[in-house]
mmCIF file of C-alpha atoms in Angstrom:
data_model
loop_
_atom_site.group_PDB
_atom_site.id
_atom_site.type_symbol
_atom_site.label_atom_id
_atom_site.label_comp_id
_atom_site.label_asym_id
_atom_site.label_seq_id
_atom_site.Cartn_x
_atom_site.Cartn_y
_atom_site.Cartn_z
ATOM 1 C CA MET T 1 -14.753 -31.060 -14.839
ATOM 2 C CA ASN T 2 -18.251 -31.584 -13.418
ATOM 3 C CA LYS T 3 -16.783 -32.336 -10.007
ATOM 4 C CA LEU T 4 -14.621 -29.208 -10.174
ATOM 5 C CA ILE T 5 -17.621 -27.060 -11.121
ATOM 6 C CA ALA T 6 -19.595 -28.608 -8.250
ATOM 7 C CA MET T 7 -16.742 -27.790 -5.847
ATOM 8 C CA VAL T 8 -16.597 -24.154 -6.964
ATOM 9 C CA ARG T 9 -20.395 -23.878 -6.721
ATOM 10 C CA LYS T 10 -20.330 -25.343 -3.226
ATOM 11 C CA GLU T 11 -17.664 -22.858 -2.081
ATOM 12 C CA LEU T 12 -19.548 -19.886 -3.535
ATOM 13 C CA ILE T 13 -22.816 -20.983 -1.910
ATOM 14 C CA ASP T 14 -21.087 -21.405 1.455
ATOM 15 C CA ALA T 15 -19.553 -17.950 1.104
ATOM 16 C CA ALA T 16 -22.885 -16.376 0.137
ATOM 17 C CA ARG T 17 -24.501 -17.756 3.291
ATOM 18 C CA ASP T 18 -22.146 -15.769 5.487
ATOM 19 C CA LYS T 19 -22.984 -12.331 4.076
ATOM 20 C CA ARG T 20 -21.348 -10.385 6.887
ATOM 21 C CA SER T 21 -18.006 -12.087 6.354
ATOM 22 C CA VAL T 22 -18.185 -11.547 2.589
ATOM 23 C CA MET T 23 -19.108 -7.874 2.916
ATOM 24 C CA ALA T 24 -16.331 -7.337 5.452
ATOM 25 C CA GLY T 25 -13.863 -8.171 2.698
ATOM 26 C CA LEU T 26 -15.657 -6.056 0.095
ATOM 27 C CA TYR T 27 -16.098 -2.984 2.304
ATOM 28 C CA TYR T 28 -12.499 -2.042 1.558
ATOM 29 C CA ALA T 29 -13.131 -2.046 -2.198
ATOM 30 C CA ILE T 30 -16.312 -0.007 -1.753
ATOM 31 C CA GLY T 31 -15.183 2.480 0.882
ATOM 32 C CA THR T 32 -11.557 3.209 0.005
ATOM 33 C CA PRO T 33 -12.196 5.236 -3.199
ATOM 34 C CA LEU T 34 -14.909 7.268 -1.464
ATOM 35 C CA ILE T 35 -12.683 8.057 1.529
ATOM 36 C CA MET T 36 -9.730 8.952 -0.708
ATOM 37 C CA CYS T 37 -11.817 11.267 -2.873
ATOM 38 C CA GLY T 38 -13.189 12.993 0.219
ATOM 39 C CA MET T 39 -9.675 13.533 1.564
ATOM 40 C CA PHE T 40 -8.439 14.846 -1.803
ATOM 41 C CA MET T 41 -11.349 17.305 -2.020
ATOM 42 C CA VAL T 42 -10.567 18.701 1.424
ATOM 43 C CA LEU T 43 -6.841 18.910 0.602
ATOM 44 C CA ILE T 44 -7.414 20.663 -2.727
ATOM 45 C CA ASN T 45 -9.763 23.138 -1.065
ATOM 46 C CA GLN T 46 -7.108 24.000 1.518
ATOM 47 C CA LEU T 47 -4.351 24.345 -1.094
ATOM 48 C CA THR T 48 -6.353 26.531 -3.474
ATOM 49 C CA SER T 49 -8.202 28.589 -0.852
ATOM 50 C CA PRO T 50 -5.991 28.875 2.224
ATOM 51 C CA GLU T 51 -7.736 30.104 5.325
ATOM 52 C CA ASP T 52 -6.771 33.356 6.981
ATOM 53 C CA LEU T 53 -3.961 32.963 9.470
ATOM 54 C CA ASN T 54 -4.494 34.912 12.695
ATOM 55 C CA ILE T 55 -1.354 35.548 14.741
ATOM 56 C CA THR T 56 -0.190 37.913 17.460
ATOM 57 C CA ILE T 57 1.931 40.832 16.237
ATOM 58 C CA ASN T 58 3.831 42.790 18.843
ATOM 59 C CA LYS T 59 4.896 46.373 18.060
ATOM 60 C CA ALA T 60 2.875 46.388 14.836
ATOM 61 C CA GLU T 61 3.085 50.186 14.754
ATOM 62 C CA ASN T 62 6.834 49.908 14.021
ATOM 63 C CA ALA T 63 6.186 48.294 10.620
ATOM 64 C CA PRO T 64 2.769 49.314 9.240
ATOM 65 C CA ASP T 65 3.796 48.492 5.664
ATOM 66 C CA LEU T 66 4.832 44.950 6.621
ATOM 67 C CA VAL T 67 1.587 44.447 8.553
ATOM 68 C CA ARG T 68 -0.450 45.604 5.528
ATOM 69 C CA TYR T 69 1.533 43.274 3.244
ATOM 70 C CA LEU T 70 0.899 40.278 5.507
ATOM 71 C CA SER T 71 -2.784 41.193 5.734
ATOM 72 C CA ARG T 72 -3.089 41.129 1.941
ATOM 73 C CA LYS T 73 -1.611 37.612 2.042
ATOM 74 C CA GLY T 74 -4.204 36.444 4.580
ATOM 75 C CA ILE T 75 -1.953 36.719 7.653
ATOM 76 C CA ASN T 76 -3.759 39.004 10.079
ATOM 77 C CA GLN T 77 -3.124 40.446 13.491
ATOM 78 C CA ALA T 78 -5.435 38.770 15.971
ATOM 79 C CA ASP T 79 -8.200 41.040 17.230
ATOM 80 C CA LEU T 80 -10.189 39.153 19.846
ATOM 81 C CA THR T 81 -12.322 42.200 20.665
ATOM 82 C CA ALA T 82 -13.742 42.355 17.135
ATOM 83 C CA LYS T 83 -13.769 38.595 16.583
ATOM 84 C CA PRO T 84 -13.835 36.793 19.936
ATOM 85 C CA ASP T 85 -14.365 33.408 18.247
ATOM 86 C CA ALA T 86 -11.407 33.770 15.860
ATOM 87 C CA ASP T 87 -8.917 30.909 15.621
ATOM 88 C CA VAL T 88 -5.674 32.482 16.810
ATOM 89 C CA LYS T 89 -2.533 30.435 16.253
ATOM 90 C CA ALA T 90 0.113 30.265 18.973
ATOM 91 C CA ILE T 91 2.517 32.284 16.832
ATOM 92 C CA THR T 92 3.887 35.653 17.840
ATOM 93 C CA LEU T 93 5.645 38.015 15.425
ATOM 94 C CA THR T 94 7.649 40.651 17.276
ATOM 95 C CA ILE T 95 8.919 43.715 15.419
ATOM 96 C CA THR T 96 11.973 45.275 17.056
ATOM 97 C CA GLU T 97 12.150 48.907 18.143
ATOM 98 C CA ASP T 98 14.871 49.775 15.633
ATOM 99 C CA TYR T 99 12.974 48.230 12.694
ATOM 100 C CA ALA T 100 11.961 51.542 11.090
ATOM 101 C CA ALA T 101 15.423 53.065 11.550
ATOM 102 C CA ASN T 102 17.162 50.088 10.010
ATOM 103 C CA MET T 103 14.750 50.047 7.058
ATOM 104 C CA ALA T 104 15.354 53.768 6.472
ATOM 105 C CA ASN T 105 19.135 53.273 6.583
ATOM 106 C CA ALA T 106 18.994 50.235 4.279
ATOM 107 C CA LYS T 107 20.148 47.937 7.044
ATOM 108 C CA PRO T 108 18.726 44.504 7.941
ATOM 109 C CA ALA T 109 15.564 45.045 9.974
ATOM 110 C CA GLU T 110 14.958 42.340 12.535
ATOM 111 C CA VAL T 111 11.674 40.551 13.221
ATOM 112 C CA ILE T 112 11.282 37.656 15.658
ATOM 113 C CA ILE T 113 8.964 34.667 15.237
ATOM 114 C CA LEU T 114 8.058 33.007 18.517
ATOM 115 C CA ALA T 115 6.397 29.591 18.072
ATOM 116 C CA ASP T 116 6.737 25.920 18.950
ATOM 117 C CA ASN T 117 8.114 24.343 15.780
ATOM 118 C CA SER T 118 7.717 20.849 17.248
ATOM 119 C CA ASP T 119 3.928 21.256 17.201
ATOM 120 C CA GLU T 120 2.736 19.503 14.024
ATOM 121 C CA LYS T 121 -0.416 21.656 13.920
ATOM 122 C CA LEU T 122 1.684 24.844 13.755
ATOM 123 C CA GLN T 123 4.381 23.777 11.302
ATOM 124 C CA LYS T 124 2.354 24.605 8.191
ATOM 125 C CA SER T 125 1.408 28.040 9.545
ATOM 126 C CA ILE T 126 5.009 28.778 10.550
ATOM 127 C CA ARG T 127 6.285 27.890 7.090
ATOM 128 C CA ARG T 128 3.620 30.076 5.510
ATOM 129 C CA LEU T 129 4.636 33.068 7.646
ATOM 130 C CA GLN T 130 8.324 32.502 6.931
ATOM 131 C CA GLN T 131 7.719 32.316 3.175
ATOM 132 C CA GLU T 132 5.729 35.555 3.132
ATOM 133 C CA LEU T 133 8.385 37.337 5.185
ATOM 134 C CA GLN T 134 11.069 36.087 2.806
ATOM 135 C CA THR T 135 9.073 37.319 -0.194
ATOM 136 C CA TYR T 136 8.624 40.722 1.439
ATOM 137 C CA SER T 137 12.346 40.845 2.169
ATOM 138 C CA SER T 138 13.163 40.134 -1.489
ATOM 139 C CA GLU T 139 10.835 42.902 -2.652
ATOM 140 C CA MET T 140 12.356 45.400 -0.248
ATOM 141 C CA GLY T 141 15.843 44.382 -1.372
ATOM 142 C CA SER T 142 14.903 45.017 -5.008
ATOM 143 C CA LEU T 143 13.491 48.434 -4.138
ATOM 144 C CA ARG T 144 16.722 49.357 -2.333
ATOM 145 C CA LEU T 145 18.729 48.520 -5.448
ATOM 146 C CA ILE T 146 16.383 50.493 -7.710
ATOM 147 C CA ALA T 147 16.662 53.525 -5.397
ATOM 148 C CA ARG T 148 20.440 53.436 -5.964
ATOM 149 C CA GLY T 149 20.089 53.116 -9.720
ATOM 150 C CA ILE T 150 21.023 49.454 -9.790
ATOM 151 C CA ASN T 151 19.085 46.929 -11.783
ATOM 152 C CA PRO T 152 17.852 44.190 -9.375
ATOM 153 C CA GLN T 153 18.583 41.607 -12.072
ATOM 154 C CA VAL T 154 22.278 42.093 -11.301
ATOM 155 C CA MET T 155 21.686 39.868 -8.287
ATOM 156 C CA GLN T 156 20.329 37.116 -10.536
ATOM 157 C CA SER T 157 23.511 35.462 -11.752
ATOM 158 C CA LEU T 158 21.764 32.406 -13.192
ATOM 159 C CA LYS T 159 18.462 32.226 -15.044
ATOM 160 C CA VAL T 160 16.933 28.773 -15.053
ATOM 161 C CA ASP T 161 14.337 28.116 -17.741
ATOM 162 C CA MET T 162 12.382 24.966 -16.938
ATOM 163 C CA GLN T 163 10.526 23.512 -19.920
ATOM 164 C CA ASP T 164 8.012 21.093 -18.487
ATOM 165 C CA GLN T 165 7.184 18.330 -20.967
ATOM 166 C CA SER T 166 4.651 16.657 -18.716
ATOM 167 C CA THR T 167 0.994 16.417 -19.673
ATOM 168 C CA PRO T 168 -2.026 16.911 -17.395
ATOM 169 C CA ASP T 169 -2.492 13.132 -17.385
ATOM 170 C CA SER T 170 1.128 12.366 -16.489
ATOM 171 C CA LYS T 171 1.071 14.964 -13.683
ATOM 172 C CA GLY T 172 -1.720 12.987 -12.089
ATOM 173 C CA GLY T 173 0.434 9.865 -12.180
ATOM 174 C CA MET T 174 1.399 10.100 -8.515
ATOM 175 C CA ILE T 175 -2.241 10.310 -7.422
ATOM 176 C CA LEU T 176 -3.191 7.407 -9.674
ATOM 177 C CA GLY T 177 -0.180 5.519 -8.329
ATOM 178 C CA ILE T 178 -1.792 5.651 -4.898
ATOM 179 C CA ALA T 179 -5.094 4.592 -6.469
ATOM 180 C CA ILE T 180 -3.427 1.609 -8.176
ATOM 181 C CA PHE T 181 -1.906 0.611 -4.837
ATOM 182 C CA THR T 182 -5.367 0.546 -3.222
ATOM 183 C CA MET T 183 -6.740 -1.463 -6.174
ATOM 184 C CA ILE T 184 -4.056 -4.131 -5.915
ATOM 185 C CA TYR T 185 -4.425 -4.260 -2.145
ATOM 186 C CA SER T 186 -8.197 -4.681 -2.521
ATOM 187 C CA VAL T 187 -7.519 -7.954 -4.360
ATOM 188 C CA PHE T 188 -5.823 -9.361 -1.258
ATOM 189 C CA ILE T 189 -8.331 -7.909 1.217
ATOM 190 C CA SER T 190 -11.378 -9.149 -0.731
ATOM 191 C CA ALA T 191 -10.002 -12.691 -0.824
ATOM 192 C CA MET T 192 -8.820 -12.891 2.780
ATOM 193 C CA ASN T 193 -12.022 -13.706 4.680
ATOM 194 C CA LEU T 194 -13.150 -16.392 2.258
ATOM 195 C CA ALA T 195 -9.642 -17.892 2.119
ATOM 196 C CA ILE T 196 -9.579 -18.279 5.908
ATOM 197 C CA ASP T 197 -13.164 -19.538 6.137
ATOM 198 C CA THR T 198 -12.789 -22.171 3.421
ATOM 199 C CA SER T 199 -9.576 -23.573 4.907
ATOM 200 C CA ALA T 200 -9.034 -23.092 8.641
ATOM 201 C CA GLY T 201 -12.756 -22.416 9.130
ATOM 202 C CA GLU T 202 -13.839 -25.654 7.453
ATOM 203 C CA ARG T 203 -11.287 -27.588 9.450
ATOM 204 C CA GLU T 204 -12.676 -26.195 12.725
ATOM 205 C CA ARG T 205 -16.208 -27.140 11.594
ATOM 206 C CA ASN T 206 -14.936 -30.679 10.739
ATOM 207 C CA SER T 207 -16.238 -30.317 7.172
ATOM 208 C CA LEU T 208 -12.800 -30.478 5.539
ATOM 209 C CA ALA T 209 -12.338 -34.136 6.409
ATOM 210 C CA LEU T 210 -15.895 -34.818 5.260
ATOM 211 C CA MET T 211 -15.170 -33.206 1.894
ATOM 212 C CA LEU T 212 -12.077 -35.359 1.415
ATOM 213 C CA SER T 213 -14.165 -38.468 2.055
ATOM 214 C CA HIS T 214 -16.196 -37.752 -1.091
ATOM 215 C CA PRO T 215 -15.140 -39.202 -4.464
ATOM 216 C CA ILE T 216 -13.034 -36.203 -5.460
ATOM 217 C CA SER T 217 -9.282 -35.869 -5.665
ATOM 218 C CA THR T 218 -7.245 -33.568 -3.477
ATOM 219 C CA ARG T 219 -6.279 -31.587 -6.569
ATOM 220 C CA GLN T 220 -9.913 -30.980 -7.450
ATOM 221 C CA LEU T 221 -10.584 -29.839 -3.892
ATOM 222 C CA VAL T 222 -7.676 -27.384 -4.009
ATOM 223 C CA LEU T 223 -8.606 -26.078 -7.466
ATOM 224 C CA GLY T 224 -12.205 -25.552 -6.395
ATOM 225 C CA LYS T 225 -11.190 -23.499 -3.390
ATOM 226 C CA VAL T 226 -8.620 -21.498 -5.358
ATOM 227 C CA ILE T 227 -11.087 -20.644 -8.125
ATOM 228 C CA ALA T 228 -13.775 -19.581 -5.630
ATOM 229 C CA VAL T 229 -11.405 -17.340 -3.662
ATOM 230 C CA THR T 230 -9.947 -15.904 -6.890
ATOM 231 C CA LEU T 231 -13.433 -14.975 -8.079
ATOM 232 C CA PHE T 232 -14.058 -13.052 -4.862
ATOM 233 C CA ALA T 233 -10.702 -11.298 -5.238
ATOM 234 C CA LEU T 234 -11.630 -10.238 -8.771
ATOM 235 C CA LEU T 235 -15.049 -9.126 -7.532
ATOM 236 C CA GLY T 236 -13.319 -6.748 -5.136
ATOM 237 C CA LEU T 237 -11.155 -5.453 -7.989
ATOM 238 C CA VAL T 238 -14.171 -4.836 -10.232
ATOM 239 C CA LEU T 239 -15.995 -2.998 -7.442
ATOM 240 C CA ILE T 240 -13.100 -0.667 -6.643
ATOM 241 C CA LEU T 241 -12.582 0.062 -10.353
ATOM 242 C CA LEU T 242 -16.232 0.969 -10.920
ATOM 243 C CA ILE T 243 -16.501 3.106 -7.784
ATOM 244 C CA SER T 244 -13.183 4.843 -8.512
ATOM 245 C CA LYS T 245 -14.265 5.695 -12.057
ATOM 246 C CA ILE T 246 -17.371 7.432 -10.701
ATOM 247 C CA ALA T 247 -15.950 8.971 -7.516
ATOM 248 C CA TYR T 248 -12.772 10.463 -8.997
ATOM 249 C CA THR T 249 -14.795 12.591 -11.437
ATOM 250 C CA PHE T 250 -16.169 14.658 -8.534
ATOM 251 C CA VAL T 251 -12.715 15.795 -7.355
ATOM 252 C CA PRO T 252 -11.661 19.199 -8.841
ATOM 253 C CA TRP T 253 -8.261 18.040 -10.075
ATOM 254 C CA GLN T 254 -8.069 20.905 -12.591
ATOM 255 C CA GLU T 255 -7.444 23.344 -9.740
ATOM 256 C CA LEU T 256 -4.059 21.653 -9.243
ATOM 257 C CA GLY T 257 -3.223 21.764 -12.955
ATOM 258 C CA PHE T 258 -3.687 18.107 -13.847
ATOM 259 C CA SER T 259 -6.405 15.594 -14.580
ATOM 260 C CA ILE T 260 -7.289 12.165 -13.236
ATOM 261 C CA ASN T 261 -9.232 9.881 -15.524
ATOM 262 C CA ILE T 262 -10.042 6.243 -14.846
ATOM 263 C CA SER T 263 -10.501 5.332 -18.501
ATOM 264 C CA THR T 264 -12.147 2.192 -19.843
ATOM 265 C CA ASP T 265 -8.822 1.086 -21.344
ATOM 266 C CA PHE T 266 -7.160 1.409 -17.941
ATOM 267 C CA MET T 267 -9.939 -0.608 -16.311
ATOM 268 C CA LYS T 268 -9.565 -3.378 -18.898
ATOM 269 C CA LEU T 269 -5.785 -3.477 -18.476
ATOM 270 C CA MET T 270 -6.119 -3.403 -14.677
ATOM 271 C CA PHE T 271 -8.527 -6.358 -14.767
ATOM 272 C CA VAL T 272 -6.331 -8.426 -17.098
ATOM 273 C CA ILE T 273 -3.216 -7.724 -15.022
ATOM 274 C CA GLY T 274 -5.221 -8.322 -11.855
ATOM 275 C CA ILE T 275 -6.095 -11.917 -12.790
ATOM 276 C CA PRO T 276 -2.655 -13.413 -11.978
ATOM 277 C CA VAL T 277 -2.432 -11.137 -8.917
ATOM 278 C CA ALA T 278 -5.808 -12.443 -7.726
ATOM 279 C CA LEU T 279 -4.601 -15.997 -8.308
ATOM 280 C CA LEU T 280 -1.507 -15.270 -6.218
ATOM 281 C CA ALA T 281 -3.618 -13.679 -3.480
ATOM 282 C CA SER T 282 -5.939 -16.685 -3.241
ATOM 283 C CA THR T 283 -3.243 -19.374 -3.303
ATOM 284 C CA LEU T 284 -0.973 -17.501 -0.867
ATOM 285 C CA GLN T 285 -3.739 -16.922 1.654
ATOM 286 C CA LEU T 286 -5.127 -20.432 1.345
ATOM 287 C CA PHE T 287 -1.669 -21.927 1.773
ATOM 288 C CA VAL T 288 -0.978 -19.890 4.919
ATOM 289 C CA SER T 289 -4.452 -20.615 6.301
ATOM 290 C CA PHE T 290 -4.001 -24.367 5.856
ATOM 291 C CA MET T 291 -0.689 -24.130 7.709
ATOM 292 C CA ALA T 292 -2.422 -22.507 10.679
ATOM 293 C CA LYS T 293 -4.115 -24.740 13.216
ATOM 294 C CA SER T 294 -7.058 -22.435 13.968
ATOM 295 C CA PHE T 295 -9.134 -19.636 12.464
ATOM 296 C CA LYS T 296 -7.624 -16.965 14.720
ATOM 297 C CA GLU T 297 -4.111 -18.211 14.071
ATOM 298 C CA ALA T 298 -4.741 -17.954 10.326
ATOM 299 C CA GLN T 299 -5.894 -14.346 10.747
ATOM 300 C CA SER T 300 -2.708 -13.507 12.640
ATOM 301 C CA TYR T 301 -0.472 -15.120 10.024
ATOM 302 C CA LEU T 302 -2.208 -13.426 7.095
ATOM 303 C CA THR T 303 -1.866 -10.021 8.732
ATOM 304 C CA MET T 304 1.900 -10.468 8.638
ATOM 305 C CA VAL T 305 2.001 -12.162 5.222
ATOM 306 C CA LEU T 306 0.033 -9.349 3.546
ATOM 307 C CA PHE T 307 2.794 -6.916 4.459
ATOM 308 C CA VAL T 308 4.929 -8.368 1.636
ATOM 309 C CA PRO T 309 2.632 -7.402 -1.289
ATOM 310 C CA ILE T 310 1.911 -4.076 0.429
ATOM 311 C CA ALA T 311 5.634 -3.292 0.629
ATOM 312 C CA LEU T 312 6.208 -4.281 -2.996
ATOM 313 C CA SER T 313 3.262 -2.207 -4.183
ATOM 314 C CA MET T 314 4.286 0.853 -2.171
ATOM 315 C CA ALA T 315 7.854 0.594 -3.443
ATOM 316 C CA ALA T 316 6.563 0.679 -7.009
ATOM 317 C CA SER T 317 4.099 3.496 -6.259
ATOM 318 C CA TYR T 318 6.718 5.889 -4.874
ATOM 319 C CA ASN T 319 9.516 4.777 -7.228
ATOM 320 C CA ILE T 320 11.817 3.802 -4.353
ATOM 321 C CA ALA T 321 12.359 0.231 -5.510
ATOM 322 C CA PRO T 322 15.506 -1.034 -7.210
ATOM 323 C CA ASP T 323 15.158 -1.821 -10.905
ATOM 324 C CA MET T 324 15.215 -5.553 -10.223
ATOM 325 C CA LEU T 325 11.869 -5.331 -8.385
ATOM 326 C CA GLN T 326 10.208 -4.368 -11.662
ATOM 327 C CA TRP T 327 10.543 -7.991 -12.754
ATOM 328 C CA ILE T 328 8.881 -9.650 -9.760
ATOM 329 C CA PRO T 329 5.191 -10.163 -8.883
ATOM 330 C CA VAL T 330 2.994 -7.249 -7.759
ATOM 331 C CA SER T 331 5.602 -4.496 -8.174
ATOM 332 C CA GLY T 332 6.174 -5.481 -11.816
ATOM 333 C CA GLN T 333 2.462 -5.329 -12.625
ATOM 334 C CA GLN T 334 2.054 -2.040 -10.805
ATOM 335 C CA GLN T 335 5.003 -0.468 -12.605
ATOM 336 C CA ALA T 336 3.453 -1.440 -15.957
ATOM 337 C CA LEU T 337 0.179 0.201 -14.919
ATOM 338 C CA MET T 338 2.040 3.341 -13.835
ATOM 339 C CA ASP T 339 3.711 3.598 -17.248
ATOM 340 C CA PHE T 340 0.336 3.186 -18.950
ATOM 341 C CA ILE T 341 -1.377 6.011 -17.065
ATOM 342 C CA LYS T 342 1.589 8.313 -17.732
ATOM 343 C CA GLY T 343 1.241 7.748 -21.458
ATOM 344 C CA LYS T 344 4.410 5.687 -21.799
ATOM 345 C CA ASP T 345 4.802 2.405 -23.652
ATOM 346 C CA ILE T 346 3.882 -0.632 -21.565
ATOM 347 C CA PRO T 347 7.048 -2.673 -20.812
ATOM 348 C CA MET T 348 5.698 -5.893 -22.257
ATOM 349 C CA LEU T 349 8.754 -8.012 -21.438
ATOM 350 C CA GLN T 350 8.792 -6.824 -17.841
ATOM 351 C CA LEU T 351 5.038 -7.397 -17.528
ATOM 352 C CA ALA T 352 5.281 -10.861 -19.101
ATOM 353 C CA VAL T 353 8.104 -11.932 -16.785
ATOM 354 C CA SER T 354 6.425 -10.635 -13.622
ATOM 355 C CA SER T 355 3.061 -12.186 -14.598
ATOM 356 C CA THR T 356 4.717 -15.515 -15.450
ATOM 357 C CA MET T 357 6.481 -15.514 -12.078
ATOM 358 C CA THR T 358 3.164 -14.717 -10.385
ATOM 359 C CA ILE T 359 1.442 -17.677 -12.045
ATOM 360 C CA ALA T 360 4.421 -19.961 -11.362
ATOM 361 C CA ILE T 361 4.401 -19.097 -7.645
ATOM 362 C CA SER T 362 0.635 -19.661 -7.552
ATOM 363 C CA ILE T 363 1.014 -23.108 -9.144
ATOM 364 C CA GLY T 364 3.757 -23.956 -6.655
ATOM 365 C CA LEU T 365 1.507 -22.952 -3.758
ATOM 366 C CA MET T 366 -1.345 -25.071 -5.154
ATOM 367 C CA LEU T 367 0.927 -28.102 -5.411
ATOM 368 C CA GLY T 368 2.058 -27.401 -1.855
ATOM 369 C CA MET T 369 -1.554 -27.339 -0.657
ATOM 370 C CA GLU T 370 -2.279 -30.583 -2.492
ATOM 371 C CA LYS T 371 0.596 -32.226 -0.680
ATOM 372 C CA MET T 372 -0.409 -30.715 2.676
ATOM 373 C CA LEU T 373 -3.979 -32.011 2.453
ATOM 374 C CA LYS T 374 -2.704 -35.562 2.137
ATOM 375 C CA SER T 375 -1.429 -35.290 5.696
ATOM 376 C CA GLU T 376 -3.761 -36.077 8.588
ATOM 377 C CA LYS T 377 -2.031 -33.463 10.738
ATOM 378 C CA VAL T 378 -3.145 -30.734 8.371
ATOM 379 C CA VAL T 379 -6.645 -32.074 7.758
ATOM 380 C CA PHE T 380 -7.427 -32.502 11.468
ATOM 381 C CA GLY T 381 -5.245 -29.644 12.719
ATOM 382 C CA LEU T 382 -3.136 -31.875 14.912
#
């Protein structure tokens, strides 16, 4: 035990000496919640307070009532003489010459929207204009029926009454699902630099062979490295949890009708569930790094290997995974966290199976590393 503690202490001291490498792994845990909250604040501001949409309206005098209606909805006719610096979208609404006559005779009045629908910057504005025109059309249709003594509800053959049983907390489940994805991913990112440095990096510095010449077993060497890397992975998880708890309170979620709360109970559950995930992250990255023959090669391999947990986590976040994926590592833990934040019962059997599989895979990878380090080809990178 003393030798194992000395190994872990040695790895942590070595990691602390290279502060830039350590911080590079922790920057993700620190910066991601702040960036996400900033993006959500901008998005909520745009959704709740849409900016005025300035477009070109040809033959506006043919439909003054329609132009006034659009103006009340924030869609204005561009007037560059009054506002030369106005942001005018490349959208033209043309009102036909027979518009007024067709409206008076209760016939379909034609308007033409001229815009490039393949332009991603215009698609939102085009949809907004189309929706307002459709709403105006529905109102005019109802008025035509009333003028003829017909109740407009005659056109409503089916009345759908939606009784929403969701709570403000469960409505925020999708947003927190993205947050949980970033938290799980931070475990892998925080461990990556140290995992590469303590394996492929030590081999390039010729210190790996020197370590094996000391009176310690290969198993103790592997356990020491795994524990050190796991601690850094958990450090990244703790950082992103603490920063998320503070940062998410500044986002005005109530304007969208739901609430986001990183509770203390969620943080405790996330940390407990994150322990086997951190163990998997450290053993997987160490195993791949030992297989590589150089530091750069290890970086290339890990970039591809990390796609697997990312894919599993994203599948669980957006509920696009088959039911069987709820029983495997990463996606199983994330699904349990999703159920918790939505106020549902935690699927204990599913969580136990996925966590057991996570630990079993980690143990298998550790045994694989122990066997690898008994080979001179791996130790010297031959």
